[in-house]
XYZ file of C-alpha atoms in Angstrom:
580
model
C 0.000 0.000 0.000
C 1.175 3.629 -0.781
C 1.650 5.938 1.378
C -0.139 9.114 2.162
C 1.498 12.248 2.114
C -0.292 15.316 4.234
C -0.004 18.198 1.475
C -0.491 20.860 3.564
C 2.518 19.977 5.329
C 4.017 19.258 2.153
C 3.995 22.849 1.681
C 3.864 24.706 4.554
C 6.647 22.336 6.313
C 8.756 21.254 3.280
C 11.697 18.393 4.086
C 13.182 18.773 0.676
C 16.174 21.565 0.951
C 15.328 22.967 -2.955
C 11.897 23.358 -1.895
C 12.396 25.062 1.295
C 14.291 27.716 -0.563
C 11.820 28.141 -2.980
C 8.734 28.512 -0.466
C 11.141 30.968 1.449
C 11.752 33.004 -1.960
C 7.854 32.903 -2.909
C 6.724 33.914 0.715
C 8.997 37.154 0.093
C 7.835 37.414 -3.761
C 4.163 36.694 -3.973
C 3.023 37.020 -0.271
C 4.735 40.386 0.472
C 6.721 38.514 3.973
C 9.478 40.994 5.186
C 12.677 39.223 5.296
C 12.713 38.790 8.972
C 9.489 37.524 8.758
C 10.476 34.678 6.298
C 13.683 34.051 8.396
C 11.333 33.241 11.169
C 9.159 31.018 9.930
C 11.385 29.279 7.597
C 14.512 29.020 10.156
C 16.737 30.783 8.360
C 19.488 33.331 8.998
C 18.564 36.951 7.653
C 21.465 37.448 5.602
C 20.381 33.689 4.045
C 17.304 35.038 2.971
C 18.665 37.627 0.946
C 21.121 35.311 -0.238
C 18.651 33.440 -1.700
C 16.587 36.495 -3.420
C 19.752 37.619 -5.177
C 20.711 34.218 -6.246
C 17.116 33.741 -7.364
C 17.012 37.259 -9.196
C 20.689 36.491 -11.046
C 19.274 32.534 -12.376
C 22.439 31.325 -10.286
C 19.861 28.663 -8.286
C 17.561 26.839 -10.042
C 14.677 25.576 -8.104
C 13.411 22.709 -10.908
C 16.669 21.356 -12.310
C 15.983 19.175 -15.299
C 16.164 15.561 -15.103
C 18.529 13.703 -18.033
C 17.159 10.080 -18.366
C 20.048 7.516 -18.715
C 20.575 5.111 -21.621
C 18.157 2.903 -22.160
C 20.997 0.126 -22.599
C 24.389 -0.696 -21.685
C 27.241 1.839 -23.303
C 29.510 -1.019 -23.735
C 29.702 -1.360 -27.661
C 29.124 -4.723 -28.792
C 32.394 -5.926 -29.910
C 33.754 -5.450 -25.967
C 30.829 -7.635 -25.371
C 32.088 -9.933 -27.650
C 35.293 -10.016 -26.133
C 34.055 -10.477 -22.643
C 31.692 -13.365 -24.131
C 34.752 -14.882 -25.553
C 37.086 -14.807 -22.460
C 34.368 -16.252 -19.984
C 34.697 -19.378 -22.490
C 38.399 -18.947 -21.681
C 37.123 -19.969 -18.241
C 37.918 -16.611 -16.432
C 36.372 -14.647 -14.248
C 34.839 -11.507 -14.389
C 37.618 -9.611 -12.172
C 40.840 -11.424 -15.042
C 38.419 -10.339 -18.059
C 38.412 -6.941 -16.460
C 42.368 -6.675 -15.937
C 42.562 -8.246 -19.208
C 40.549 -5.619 -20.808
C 42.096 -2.546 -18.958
C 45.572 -4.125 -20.342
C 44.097 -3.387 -24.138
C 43.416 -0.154 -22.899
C 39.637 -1.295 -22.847
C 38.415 0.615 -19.615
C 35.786 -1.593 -17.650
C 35.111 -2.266 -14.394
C 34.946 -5.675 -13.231
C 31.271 -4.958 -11.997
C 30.231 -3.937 -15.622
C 31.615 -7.221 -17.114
C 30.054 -9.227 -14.292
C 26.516 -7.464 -14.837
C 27.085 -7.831 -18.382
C 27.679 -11.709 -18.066
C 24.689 -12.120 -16.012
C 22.572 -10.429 -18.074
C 23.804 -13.142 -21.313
C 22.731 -15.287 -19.397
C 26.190 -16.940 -18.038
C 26.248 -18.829 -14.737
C 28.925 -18.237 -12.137
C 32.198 -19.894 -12.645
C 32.954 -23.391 -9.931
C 35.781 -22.895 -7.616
C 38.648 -23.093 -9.258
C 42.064 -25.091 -7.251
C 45.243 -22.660 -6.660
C 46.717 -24.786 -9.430
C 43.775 -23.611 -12.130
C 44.070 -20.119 -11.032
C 47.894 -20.211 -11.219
C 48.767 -19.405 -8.023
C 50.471 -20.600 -4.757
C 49.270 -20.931 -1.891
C 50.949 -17.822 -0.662
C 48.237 -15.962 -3.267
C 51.649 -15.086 -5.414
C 51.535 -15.856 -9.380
C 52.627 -18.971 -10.755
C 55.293 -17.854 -13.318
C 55.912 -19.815 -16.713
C 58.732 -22.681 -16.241
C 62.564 -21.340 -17.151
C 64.280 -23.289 -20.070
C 66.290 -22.400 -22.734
C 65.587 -20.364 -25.528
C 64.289 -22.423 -28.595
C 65.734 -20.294 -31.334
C 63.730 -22.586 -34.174
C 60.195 -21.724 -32.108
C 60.556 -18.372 -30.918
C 58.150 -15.705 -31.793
C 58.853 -12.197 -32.471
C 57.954 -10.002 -29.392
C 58.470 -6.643 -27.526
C 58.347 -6.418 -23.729
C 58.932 -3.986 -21.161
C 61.521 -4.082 -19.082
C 62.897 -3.548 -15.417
C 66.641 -2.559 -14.940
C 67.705 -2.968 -18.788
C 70.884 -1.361 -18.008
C 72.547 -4.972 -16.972
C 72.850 -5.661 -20.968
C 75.406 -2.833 -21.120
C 77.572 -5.554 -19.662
C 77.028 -8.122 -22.500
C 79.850 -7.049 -23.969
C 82.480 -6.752 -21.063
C 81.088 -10.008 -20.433
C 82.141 -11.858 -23.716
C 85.317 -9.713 -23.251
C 86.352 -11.062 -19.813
C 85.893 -14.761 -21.172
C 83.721 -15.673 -17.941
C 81.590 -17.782 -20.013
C 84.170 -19.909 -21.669
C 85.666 -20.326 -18.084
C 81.840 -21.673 -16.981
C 81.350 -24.103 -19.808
C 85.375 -25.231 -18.951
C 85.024 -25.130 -14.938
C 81.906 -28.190 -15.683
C 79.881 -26.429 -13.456
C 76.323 -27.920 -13.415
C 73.153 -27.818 -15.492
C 69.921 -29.428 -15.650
C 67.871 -31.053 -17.910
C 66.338 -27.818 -19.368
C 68.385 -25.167 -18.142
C 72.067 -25.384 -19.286
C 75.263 -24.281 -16.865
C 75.936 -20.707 -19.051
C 72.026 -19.583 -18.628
C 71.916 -20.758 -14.619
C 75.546 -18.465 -14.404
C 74.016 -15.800 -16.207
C 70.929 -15.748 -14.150
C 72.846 -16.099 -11.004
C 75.318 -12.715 -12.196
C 71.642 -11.136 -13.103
C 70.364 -11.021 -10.282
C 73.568 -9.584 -8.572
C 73.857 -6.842 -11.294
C 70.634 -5.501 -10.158
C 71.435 -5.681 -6.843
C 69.804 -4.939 -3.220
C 67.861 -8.463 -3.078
C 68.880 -11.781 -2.201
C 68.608 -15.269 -4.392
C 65.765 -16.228 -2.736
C 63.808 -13.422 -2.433
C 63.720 -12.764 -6.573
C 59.837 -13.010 -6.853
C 59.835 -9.757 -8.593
C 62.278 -10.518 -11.436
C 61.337 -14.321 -11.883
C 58.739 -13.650 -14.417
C 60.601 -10.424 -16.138
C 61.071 -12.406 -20.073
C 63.336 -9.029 -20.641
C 65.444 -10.066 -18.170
C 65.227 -14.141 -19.141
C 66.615 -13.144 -22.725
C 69.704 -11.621 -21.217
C 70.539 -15.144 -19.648
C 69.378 -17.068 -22.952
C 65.892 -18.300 -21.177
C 62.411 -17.635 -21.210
C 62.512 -16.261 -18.209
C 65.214 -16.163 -15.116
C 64.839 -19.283 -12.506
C 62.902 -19.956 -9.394
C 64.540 -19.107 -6.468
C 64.443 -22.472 -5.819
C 66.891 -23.157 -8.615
C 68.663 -20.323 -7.680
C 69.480 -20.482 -4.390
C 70.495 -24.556 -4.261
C 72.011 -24.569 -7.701
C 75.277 -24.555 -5.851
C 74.456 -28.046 -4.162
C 75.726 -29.887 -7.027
C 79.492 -28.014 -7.116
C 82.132 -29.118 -4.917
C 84.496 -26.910 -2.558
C 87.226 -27.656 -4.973
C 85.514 -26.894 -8.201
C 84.058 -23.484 -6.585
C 87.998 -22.873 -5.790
C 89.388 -23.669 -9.381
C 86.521 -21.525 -10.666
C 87.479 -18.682 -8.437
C 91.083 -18.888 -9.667
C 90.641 -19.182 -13.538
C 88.810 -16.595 -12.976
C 90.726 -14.176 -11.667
C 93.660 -15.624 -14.008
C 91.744 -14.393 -16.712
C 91.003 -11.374 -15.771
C 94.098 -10.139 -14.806
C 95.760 -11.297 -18.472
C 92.082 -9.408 -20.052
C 92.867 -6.278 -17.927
C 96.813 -5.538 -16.417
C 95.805 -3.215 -14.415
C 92.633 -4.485 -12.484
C 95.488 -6.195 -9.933
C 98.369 -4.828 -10.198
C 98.826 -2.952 -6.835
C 101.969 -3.243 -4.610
C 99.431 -4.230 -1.706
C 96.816 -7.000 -1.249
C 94.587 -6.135 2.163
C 93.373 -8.980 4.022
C 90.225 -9.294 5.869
C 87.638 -11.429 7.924
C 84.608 -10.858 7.442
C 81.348 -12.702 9.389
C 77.843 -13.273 7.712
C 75.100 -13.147 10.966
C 72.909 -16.347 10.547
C 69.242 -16.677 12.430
C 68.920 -20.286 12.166
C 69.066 -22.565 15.105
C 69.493 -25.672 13.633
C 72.443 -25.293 11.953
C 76.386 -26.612 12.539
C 77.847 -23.245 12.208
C 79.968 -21.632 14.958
C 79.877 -18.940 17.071
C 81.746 -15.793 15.250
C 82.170 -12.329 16.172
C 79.309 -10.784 13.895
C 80.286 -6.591 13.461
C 77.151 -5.980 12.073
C 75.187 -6.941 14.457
C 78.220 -5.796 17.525
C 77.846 -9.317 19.371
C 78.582 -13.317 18.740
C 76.486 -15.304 17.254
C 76.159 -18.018 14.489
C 77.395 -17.144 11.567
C 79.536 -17.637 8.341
C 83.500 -16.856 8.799
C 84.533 -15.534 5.295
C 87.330 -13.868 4.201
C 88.674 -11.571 1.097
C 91.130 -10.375 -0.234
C 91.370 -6.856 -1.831
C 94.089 -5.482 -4.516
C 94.929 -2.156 -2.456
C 94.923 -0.007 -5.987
C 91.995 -0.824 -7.644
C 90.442 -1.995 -4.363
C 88.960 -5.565 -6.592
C 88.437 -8.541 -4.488
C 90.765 -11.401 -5.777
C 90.190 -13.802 -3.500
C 86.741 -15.134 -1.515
C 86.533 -18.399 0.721
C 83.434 -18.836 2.711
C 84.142 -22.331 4.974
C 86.497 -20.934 7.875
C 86.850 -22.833 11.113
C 88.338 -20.744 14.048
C 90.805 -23.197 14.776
C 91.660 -22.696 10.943
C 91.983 -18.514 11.140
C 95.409 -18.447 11.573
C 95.989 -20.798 8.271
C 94.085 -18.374 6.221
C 96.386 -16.195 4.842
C 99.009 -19.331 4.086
C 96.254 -20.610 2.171
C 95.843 -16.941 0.530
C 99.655 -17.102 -0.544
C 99.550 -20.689 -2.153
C 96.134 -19.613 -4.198
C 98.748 -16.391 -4.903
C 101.041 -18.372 -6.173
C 98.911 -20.429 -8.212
C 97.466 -17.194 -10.158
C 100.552 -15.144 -10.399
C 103.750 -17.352 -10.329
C 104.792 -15.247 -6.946
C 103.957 -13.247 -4.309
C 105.790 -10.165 -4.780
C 102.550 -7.750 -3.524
C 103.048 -6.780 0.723
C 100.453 -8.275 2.548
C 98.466 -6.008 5.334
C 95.745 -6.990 7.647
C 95.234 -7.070 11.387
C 96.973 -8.471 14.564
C 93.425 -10.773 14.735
C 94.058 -12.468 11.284
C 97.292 -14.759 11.972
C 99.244 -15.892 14.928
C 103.033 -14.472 15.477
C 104.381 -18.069 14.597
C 102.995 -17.598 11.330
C 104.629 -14.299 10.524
C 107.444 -16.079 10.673
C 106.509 -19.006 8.100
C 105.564 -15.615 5.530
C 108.868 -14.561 6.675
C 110.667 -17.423 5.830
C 108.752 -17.745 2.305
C 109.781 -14.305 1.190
C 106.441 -12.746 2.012
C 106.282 -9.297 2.865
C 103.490 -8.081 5.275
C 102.191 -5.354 7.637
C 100.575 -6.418 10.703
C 99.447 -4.855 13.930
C 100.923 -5.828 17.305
C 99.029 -7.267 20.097
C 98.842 -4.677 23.174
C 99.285 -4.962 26.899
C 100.036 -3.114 29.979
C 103.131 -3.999 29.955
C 103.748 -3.288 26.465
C 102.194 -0.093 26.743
C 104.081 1.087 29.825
C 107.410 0.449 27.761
C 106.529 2.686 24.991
C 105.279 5.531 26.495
C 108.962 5.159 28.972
C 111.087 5.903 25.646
C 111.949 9.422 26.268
C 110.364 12.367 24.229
C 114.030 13.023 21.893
C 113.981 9.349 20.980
C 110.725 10.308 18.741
C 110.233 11.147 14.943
C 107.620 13.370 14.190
C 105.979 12.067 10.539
C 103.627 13.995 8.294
C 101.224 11.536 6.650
C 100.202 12.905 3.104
C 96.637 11.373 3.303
C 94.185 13.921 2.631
C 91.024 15.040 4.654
C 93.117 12.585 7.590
C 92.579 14.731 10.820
C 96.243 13.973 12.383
C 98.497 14.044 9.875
C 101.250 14.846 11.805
C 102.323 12.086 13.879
C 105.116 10.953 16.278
C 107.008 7.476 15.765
C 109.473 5.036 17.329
C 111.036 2.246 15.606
C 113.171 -0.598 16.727
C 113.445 -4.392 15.802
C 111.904 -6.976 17.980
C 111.380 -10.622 18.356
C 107.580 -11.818 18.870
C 106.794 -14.446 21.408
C 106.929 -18.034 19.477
C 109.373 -16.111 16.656
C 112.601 -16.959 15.651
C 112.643 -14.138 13.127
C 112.954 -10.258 13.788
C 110.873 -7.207 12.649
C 110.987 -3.953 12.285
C 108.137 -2.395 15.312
C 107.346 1.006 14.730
C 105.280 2.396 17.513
C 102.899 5.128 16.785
C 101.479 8.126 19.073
C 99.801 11.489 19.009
C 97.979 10.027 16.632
C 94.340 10.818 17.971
C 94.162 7.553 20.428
C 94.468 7.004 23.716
C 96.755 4.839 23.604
C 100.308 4.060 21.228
C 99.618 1.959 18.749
C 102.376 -0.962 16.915
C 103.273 -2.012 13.387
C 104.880 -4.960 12.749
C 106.591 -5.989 9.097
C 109.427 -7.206 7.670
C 109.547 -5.213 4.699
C 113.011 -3.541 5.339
C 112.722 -1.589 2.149
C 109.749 0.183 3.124
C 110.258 3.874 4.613
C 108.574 4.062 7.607
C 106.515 6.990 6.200
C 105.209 4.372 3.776
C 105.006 1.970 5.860
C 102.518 4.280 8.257
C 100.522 5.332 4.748
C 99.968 1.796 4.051
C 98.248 0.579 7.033
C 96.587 3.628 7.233
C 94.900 3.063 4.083
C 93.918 -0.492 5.140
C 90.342 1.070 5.802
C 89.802 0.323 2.368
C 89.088 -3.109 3.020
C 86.221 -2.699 4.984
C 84.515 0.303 2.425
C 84.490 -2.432 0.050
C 82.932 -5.049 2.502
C 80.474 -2.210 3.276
C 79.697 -1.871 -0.351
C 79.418 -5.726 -0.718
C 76.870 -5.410 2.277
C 74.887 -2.843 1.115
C 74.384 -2.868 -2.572
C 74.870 -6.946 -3.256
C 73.278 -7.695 0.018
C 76.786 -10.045 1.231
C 74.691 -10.477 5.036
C 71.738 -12.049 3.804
C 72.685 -15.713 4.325
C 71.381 -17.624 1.018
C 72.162 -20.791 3.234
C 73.820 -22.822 6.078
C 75.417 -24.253 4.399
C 78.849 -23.178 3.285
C 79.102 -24.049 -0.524
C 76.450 -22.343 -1.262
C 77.438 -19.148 0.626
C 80.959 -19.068 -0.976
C 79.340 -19.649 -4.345
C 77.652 -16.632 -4.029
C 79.905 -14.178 -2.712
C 81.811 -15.620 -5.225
C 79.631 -14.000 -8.058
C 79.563 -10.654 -5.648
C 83.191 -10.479 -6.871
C 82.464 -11.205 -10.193
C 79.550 -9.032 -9.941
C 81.323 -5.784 -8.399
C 84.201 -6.756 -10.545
C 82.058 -6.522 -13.747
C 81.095 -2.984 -12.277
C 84.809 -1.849 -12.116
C 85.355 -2.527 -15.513
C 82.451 -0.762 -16.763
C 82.987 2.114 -14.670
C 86.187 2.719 -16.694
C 84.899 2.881 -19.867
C 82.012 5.666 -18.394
C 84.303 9.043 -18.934
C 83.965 11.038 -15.096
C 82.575 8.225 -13.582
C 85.428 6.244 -13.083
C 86.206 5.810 -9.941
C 82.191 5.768 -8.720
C 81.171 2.344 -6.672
C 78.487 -0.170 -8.366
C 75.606 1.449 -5.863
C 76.038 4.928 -7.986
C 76.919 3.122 -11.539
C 73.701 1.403 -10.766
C 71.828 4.040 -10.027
C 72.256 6.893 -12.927
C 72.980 3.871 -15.756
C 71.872 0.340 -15.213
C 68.353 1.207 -13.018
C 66.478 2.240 -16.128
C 63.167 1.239 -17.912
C 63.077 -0.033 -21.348
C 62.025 -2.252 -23.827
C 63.361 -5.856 -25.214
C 62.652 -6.944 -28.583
C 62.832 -9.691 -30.974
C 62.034 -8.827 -34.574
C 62.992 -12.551 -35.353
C 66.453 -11.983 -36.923
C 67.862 -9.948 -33.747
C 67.783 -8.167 -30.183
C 67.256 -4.606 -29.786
C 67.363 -3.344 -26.561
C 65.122 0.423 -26.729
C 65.950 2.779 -24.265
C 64.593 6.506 -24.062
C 67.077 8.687 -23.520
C 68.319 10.113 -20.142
C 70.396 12.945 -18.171
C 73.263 10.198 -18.212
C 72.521 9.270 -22.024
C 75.176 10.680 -23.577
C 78.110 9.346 -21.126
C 76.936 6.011 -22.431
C 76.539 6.873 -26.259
C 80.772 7.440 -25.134
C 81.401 3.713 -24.764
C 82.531 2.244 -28.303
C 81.058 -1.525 -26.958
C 77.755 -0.008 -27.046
C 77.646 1.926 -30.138
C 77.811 -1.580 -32.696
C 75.727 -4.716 -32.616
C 77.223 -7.626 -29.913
C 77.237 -11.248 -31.255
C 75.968 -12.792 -28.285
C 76.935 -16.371 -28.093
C 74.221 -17.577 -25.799
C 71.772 -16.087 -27.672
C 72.553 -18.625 -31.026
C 75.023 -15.791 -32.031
C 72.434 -13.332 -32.781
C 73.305 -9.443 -33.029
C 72.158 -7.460 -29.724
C 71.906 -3.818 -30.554
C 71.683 -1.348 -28.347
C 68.626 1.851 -29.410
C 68.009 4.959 -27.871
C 64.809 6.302 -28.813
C 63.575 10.164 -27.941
């Protein structure tokens, strides 16, 4: 039943806010109210009445707006319906048809296409498994299996792009000869993925940066970033983070040192310092079932489990050039003998000085390095007694020493130097103690480099900070502390591609004119961090890139500026194209 409206209250007492104003306008107009008068009975503000007069008066209200019917049927033209028609058959639902759509630049809400589907008559779709939607159970996108590129099947495409910048090391790549070192080194492949694409994947991921193996959801379905390995698209992380499993200790080693063979016949002067810096460094672990030890973790400033690593670092270009991940404690002191044989192994001799801290070795081992002809510089250990000595040498017995490091705050130093036999030595070195140097207390360097001036010698330590930048670096940018396992294979394998990674950068950086000497976090982030397109016109790559600030450092580099026969890519041409 309807119901009944009183219409004298309809219009003496009106609810509707239009027709309030209008019965408050008409009282004044045709009744001859005052204004206070139709304030009053209306319940409205004085200066409101006259507002709505002069409104009234200038057409700026209007009292009866007009009333635009809709459509009498959808505005969805019938090929859209067509499509929607045609992807329900596809067995999708009405929120993929809409993403679909809004992809073709077709805009449509999902709540159109599902009225639309209703209306055709359609019946809802039947639950559909995690497996039929293609997704895990974590609600994340199943993305298409990684093989190899079949060159005899593949299509011509285009595709967008994250971080296209890492092709701009295709060439240094084929240059350095790490591939043929891969395919030689037997490292190990699977049925559908071959050894070269699971390296290249691997030194992907580090080129980007800032994320470790097996957190790489957001690249593992990136087909740009497949074609630069030779696949479809890049691995798992599965794949990627126990690919290591099936490499031994030993191989990992020999790879390590063909590698860096290589390199330095490619490029003279990536190690050719006078100085190799040595230094621990431990990677924090969180696990508690797990047979690592307890190590000193700096990053986290207390002990816990962890990884004992160690590098080694050419002083002048400040490259790593030598990893190994499985280190005891009992076996610290061994380390850098170990260091000297790989030496040997890569360059004949070891003619370089050696420099790390009094925690690396033991004394007794200075004097093995001693005995071999290897020249180091060490810190002392400090005691009371030790201390008490060195601050009793009298005041005239000092050298004052200006230190030409720049920006250092004490340059200007005072030193004492004398030869001394360690505890457990049968050797002697030169100590040169060290104060006014901004610490509290004196502090000793031990060496047995008798050719070094003792200015030198001081400059060299000094500088042994250098080290630990780059381990910062590795840290930061190529993520070093995220453990990709307990186990230790697996953790030298991929520091081991860090150093291939950050060497990589180095090389680069060279070729980049004003830019040279500027760490992979900044190379990466004004020339590799860009948006662009891959494409395949079925004869060859282009990689499209619009140009940038930084554009024409790179149009600079002669590897970019020609097509690359890329020899995991079937030896197709890989051009590089800036567009406006």
């Amino acid at each position: 039943m309807s119901k009944s409206i009183d219409l004298e209250l309809f219009f003496l007492k009106p609810d509707s806010k239009k027709q309030k104003q209008y019965e408050a306008v008409r009282a004044f107009v045709v009744d001859k109210f005052s204004a206070q008068q139709v304030a009053d009975k209306f319940n409205y503000k004085l200066s409101s009445v006259y507002t709505f007069i002069k409104n009234a008066k200038s057409g700026e209200i209007d009292f009866f707006p007009e009333q635009k019917m809709g459509p009498k049927q959808r505005q969805v033209s019938f090929e859209v319906q067509k499509q929607i028609f045609r992807y329900r058959n596809q067995n999708l639902s009405h929120i993929d048809i809409s993403e679909r759509l809004n992809k073709n630049e077709i805009e449509i809400s999902a709540q159109t296409v599902s009225r639309i589907l209703t209306d055709a008559g359609f019946p809802k779709l039947k639950r559909r498994t995690n497996k039929e939607l293609g997704l895990t159970l974590k609600n994340k996108i199943i993305p298409e299996k990684s093989e190899n590129l079949n060159f005899d099947k593949l299509k011509k495409f285009q595709i967008d792009t994250p971080a296209i910048g890492i092709f701009f090391f295709i060439p240094y790549i084929i240059e350095s000869g790490i591939i043929d070192i891969v395919k030689k080194s037997e490292l190990p492949s699977s049925s559908v993925i071959g050894s070269v694409q699971a390296c290249l994947s691997m030194l992907a991921l580090k080129l980007i940066g800032n994320e470790r193996l097996s957190h790489m959801e957001s690249y593992d379905k990136e087909i740009g970033l497949g074609v630069f390995a030779g696949l479809n698209v890049l691995p798992k992380n599965t794949f990627m983070s126990t690919y290591s499993c099936l490499s031994s200790a030993e191989m990992i080693l020999d790879f390590q040192k063909q590698m860096v063979e290589n390199l330095k016949q490619k490029y003279p002067l990536l190690y050719n310092g006078n100085y190799i810096n040595l230094d621990f460094h431990s990677i924090p672990h969180y696990g508690e079932l797990s047979e690592m030890e307890k190590v000193w973790c700096g990053a986290k400033n207390k002990t816990m489990k962890g990884a004992n690593t160690v590098i080694a670092q050419d002083a002048q270009s400040n490259m790593i050039l030598y990893t190994r991940a499985d280190i005891l404690r009992r076996e610290e002191s061994q380390e850098v003998l170990r260091f000297v044989d790989y030496w040997k192994q890569v360059n004949g001799t070891v003619t370089e000085t050696l420099v790390f801290d009094c925690k690396f070795t033991k004394y007794q081992v200075l004097d093995q390095l001693d005995n071999d002809d290897v020249k180091f510089i060490t810190l002392r250990n400090r005691n009371k007694k030790l201390i008490d000595e060195i601050l009793g040498i009298p005041d005239e017995k000092w050298t004052k020493v200006n230190l030409s490091i720049p920006k250092r705050k004490y340059q200007k130093v005072s030193v004492y130097e004398q030869k001394v036999k360690l505890s457990k030595c049968n050797n002697e070195f030169r100590q040169i103690a060290i104060k006014d140097h901004g610490r509290e207390k004196p502090t000793l360097i031990i060496t047995n480099d008798k050719n070094l001036s003792l200015k030198s010698v001081l400059e060299v330590y000094a500088k042994r900070w250098r080290v630990e930048n780059k381990l910062a670096e590795l840290v930061a940018f190529f993520n070093m502390n995220a453990l990709s396992s307990p186990l230790m294979i697996r953790i030298h394998f991929d520091i081991l591609w860090t150093m291939i990674a950050d060497t990589l950068y180095h090389i680069f950086a060279q070729d980049l004119r004003r830019f040279e000497s500027n760490q992979a976090p900044t190379i990466f982030k004004k020339f590799i961090n860009v948006p662009g397109k891959v494409v395949y016109d079925g004869d060859k790559f282009l990689i499209k890139i619009r140009k940038r600030a930084h554009t024409p450092i790179l149009k600079g580099v002669t590897k970019l500026q020609k097509p690359i026969a890329v020899p995991w890519l079937n030896n197709k041409n890989l051009e590089i194209i800036w567009t406006p």
